[in-house]
């Protein structure tokens, strides 16, 4: 298993290879993303790191760089951008589910569903002659908890 410091060195190498200065702020933002078990907004990253004297503009600028380099993925849902690591992610390939009632975001990380996801990408490539580099699939609906609460309130 690759440890946090090895991952950080790898990220620093990506930045350096693209002529981008590695800063303590970028490092802290990457660590925040690496340690997160959920999707984060720029504002949430800022809230977690503001004691480190990192401004919101710095968070946005860094995320923009990370997205451009392909190490962070943006998941736009309902006008809100969520961010997650693409490289060294705990869940490298998954579909997202957003509850329209409580706004919870859940990763659908299931081997069979992931295989279907890959097959979908391959089918699109074959049928349309395209090359799929990435996909954002977000399902919207009610999470289990909200579905049960709404059903119990209806009775």
Coordinates of C-alpha atoms in Angstrom, one line a residue:
X1 CA 0.0 0.0 0.0
X2 CA 1.3 3.4 -0.9
X3 CA 1.6 5.7 2.1
X4 CA 0.5 9.4 2.3
X5 CA 4.1 10.7 2.0
X6 CA 4.8 8.7 -1.1
X7 CA 1.5 10.0 -2.6
X8 CA 2.5 13.5 -1.8
X9 CA 5.9 13.1 -3.4
X10 CA 4.2 11.8 -6.5
X11 CA 1.9 14.8 -6.6
X12 CA 4.8 17.2 -6.1
X13 CA 6.5 15.5 -9.1
X14 CA 3.5 16.1 -11.3
X15 CA 3.4 19.7 -10.3
X16 CA 7.2 20.1 -10.9
X17 CA 7.0 18.3 -14.3
X18 CA 4.4 20.9 -15.4
X19 CA 6.4 23.8 -14.2
X20 CA 4.1 24.5 -11.3
X21 CA 5.6 25.6 -8.0
X22 CA 4.8 23.3 -5.1
X23 CA 3.7 25.3 -2.1
X24 CA 2.7 24.4 1.5
X25 CA -0.8 25.5 0.7
X26 CA -1.1 23.1 -2.3
X27 CA 0.3 20.4 -0.2
X28 CA -2.2 20.9 2.6
X29 CA -5.1 21.0 0.1
X30 CA -3.9 17.7 -1.4
X31 CA -3.6 16.2 2.1
X32 CA -7.1 17.3 2.9
X33 CA -8.4 15.6 -0.2
X34 CA -6.3 12.5 0.5
X35 CA -7.6 12.2 4.0
X36 CA -11.3 12.9 3.2
X37 CA -13.7 10.1 3.1
X38 CA -16.3 12.2 1.3
X39 CA -16.6 14.7 -1.5
X40 CA -15.6 18.2 -0.5
X41 CA -16.5 21.7 -1.8
X42 CA -13.9 24.4 -2.1
X43 CA -15.6 26.1 0.8
X44 CA -15.4 22.9 3.0
X45 CA -11.7 22.6 2.2
X46 CA -11.2 26.2 3.1
X47 CA -13.1 25.7 6.4
X48 CA -10.9 22.8 7.3
X49 CA -7.7 24.7 6.5
X50 CA -8.4 28.3 7.4
X51 CA -6.4 27.9 10.7
X52 CA -3.4 27.2 8.4
X53 CA -3.9 30.8 7.0
X54 CA -5.0 29.5 3.5
X55 CA -7.5 31.8 1.8
X56 CA -10.5 30.7 -0.2
X57 CA -9.0 32.2 -3.4
X58 CA -5.9 30.0 -2.9
X59 CA -8.1 26.9 -2.5
X60 CA -10.0 27.7 -5.7
X61 CA -6.7 28.4 -7.6
X62 CA -5.1 25.2 -6.4
X63 CA -8.1 23.1 -7.2
X64 CA -8.2 24.6 -10.7
X65 CA -4.6 23.6 -11.2
X66 CA -5.2 20.1 -9.8
X67 CA -8.2 19.6 -12.1
X68 CA -6.3 20.8 -15.1
X69 CA -3.5 18.3 -14.3
X70 CA -6.0 15.4 -14.0
X71 CA -5.3 14.6 -10.3
X72 CA -8.6 16.0 -9.0
X73 CA -12.1 15.5 -10.4
X74 CA -14.9 18.1 -10.3
X75 CA -18.4 16.7 -9.7
X76 CA -20.9 19.4 -10.5
X77 CA -24.3 18.8 -9.0
X78 CA -27.1 21.3 -8.6
X79 CA -24.8 24.3 -9.1
X80 CA -22.3 23.1 -6.5
X81 CA -18.8 21.7 -7.4
X82 CA -17.6 18.8 -5.3
X83 CA -14.0 17.7 -5.5
X84 CA -12.3 14.3 -5.1
X85 CA -9.0 12.8 -6.0
X86 CA -8.7 10.9 -9.3
X87 CA -5.2 9.6 -8.6
X88 CA -4.7 7.5 -5.5
X89 CA -8.3 7.7 -4.7
X90 CA -9.7 5.2 -2.3
X91 CA -12.5 4.7 -4.8
X92 CA -11.0 5.0 -8.3
X93 CA -14.1 4.3 -10.4
X94 CA -17.5 4.9 -9.1
X95 CA -20.9 6.5 -9.8
X96 CA -22.2 9.2 -7.6
X97 CA -25.7 9.5 -6.0
X98 CA -27.0 12.7 -4.6
X99 CA -30.1 12.8 -2.4
X100 CA -32.5 15.5 -3.5
X101 CA -33.9 15.7 0.0
X102 CA -31.0 15.9 2.4
X103 CA -28.2 16.6 -0.1
X104 CA -26.1 13.6 1.0
X105 CA -23.7 12.3 -1.6
X106 CA -23.0 8.6 -1.8
X107 CA -20.5 6.8 -3.8
X108 CA -21.8 3.7 -5.6
X109 CA -18.7 1.6 -5.5
X110 CA -19.7 -1.9 -6.5
X111 CA -17.7 -4.3 -8.7
X112 CA -20.6 -5.4 -10.9
X113 CA -21.8 -1.8 -11.4
X114 CA -18.2 -0.6 -12.1
X115 CA -17.9 -3.3 -14.8
X116 CA -21.2 -2.1 -16.3
X117 CA -19.8 1.5 -16.1
X118 CA -16.6 0.4 -18.0
X119 CA -18.7 -1.4 -20.6
X120 CA -20.8 1.7 -21.1
X121 CA -17.7 3.8 -21.8
X122 CA -16.4 1.1 -24.2
X123 CA -19.7 0.9 -26.0
X124 CA -19.9 4.6 -26.5
X125 CA -16.3 4.6 -27.8
X126 CA -17.1 1.8 -30.3
X127 CA -20.5 3.0 -31.5
X128 CA -19.6 6.6 -31.8
X129 CA -15.8 6.4 -32.6
X130 CA -15.0 8.5 -29.6
X131 CA -12.4 8.2 -26.9
X132 CA -13.8 8.5 -23.4
X133 CA -11.2 10.0 -21.0
X134 CA -13.5 10.5 -18.0
X135 CA -17.2 10.4 -17.1
X136 CA -19.3 12.0 -14.4
X137 CA -22.4 9.9 -13.7
X138 CA -24.5 11.2 -10.9
X139 CA -27.8 9.7 -10.0
X140 CA -30.4 11.9 -8.3
X141 CA -33.1 10.7 -6.0
X142 CA -33.8 9.8 -2.4
X143 CA -31.3 8.1 -0.1
X144 CA -32.4 5.2 1.9
X145 CA -32.9 7.2 5.1
X146 CA -35.0 9.9 3.4
X147 CA -37.0 7.4 1.4
X148 CA -37.9 5.5 4.7
X149 CA -38.7 8.8 6.5
X150 CA -41.0 10.0 3.7
X151 CA -42.7 6.6 3.6
X152 CA -43.3 6.6 7.4
X153 CA -44.6 10.1 7.3
X154 CA -47.0 9.2 4.5
X155 CA -48.6 6.4 6.7

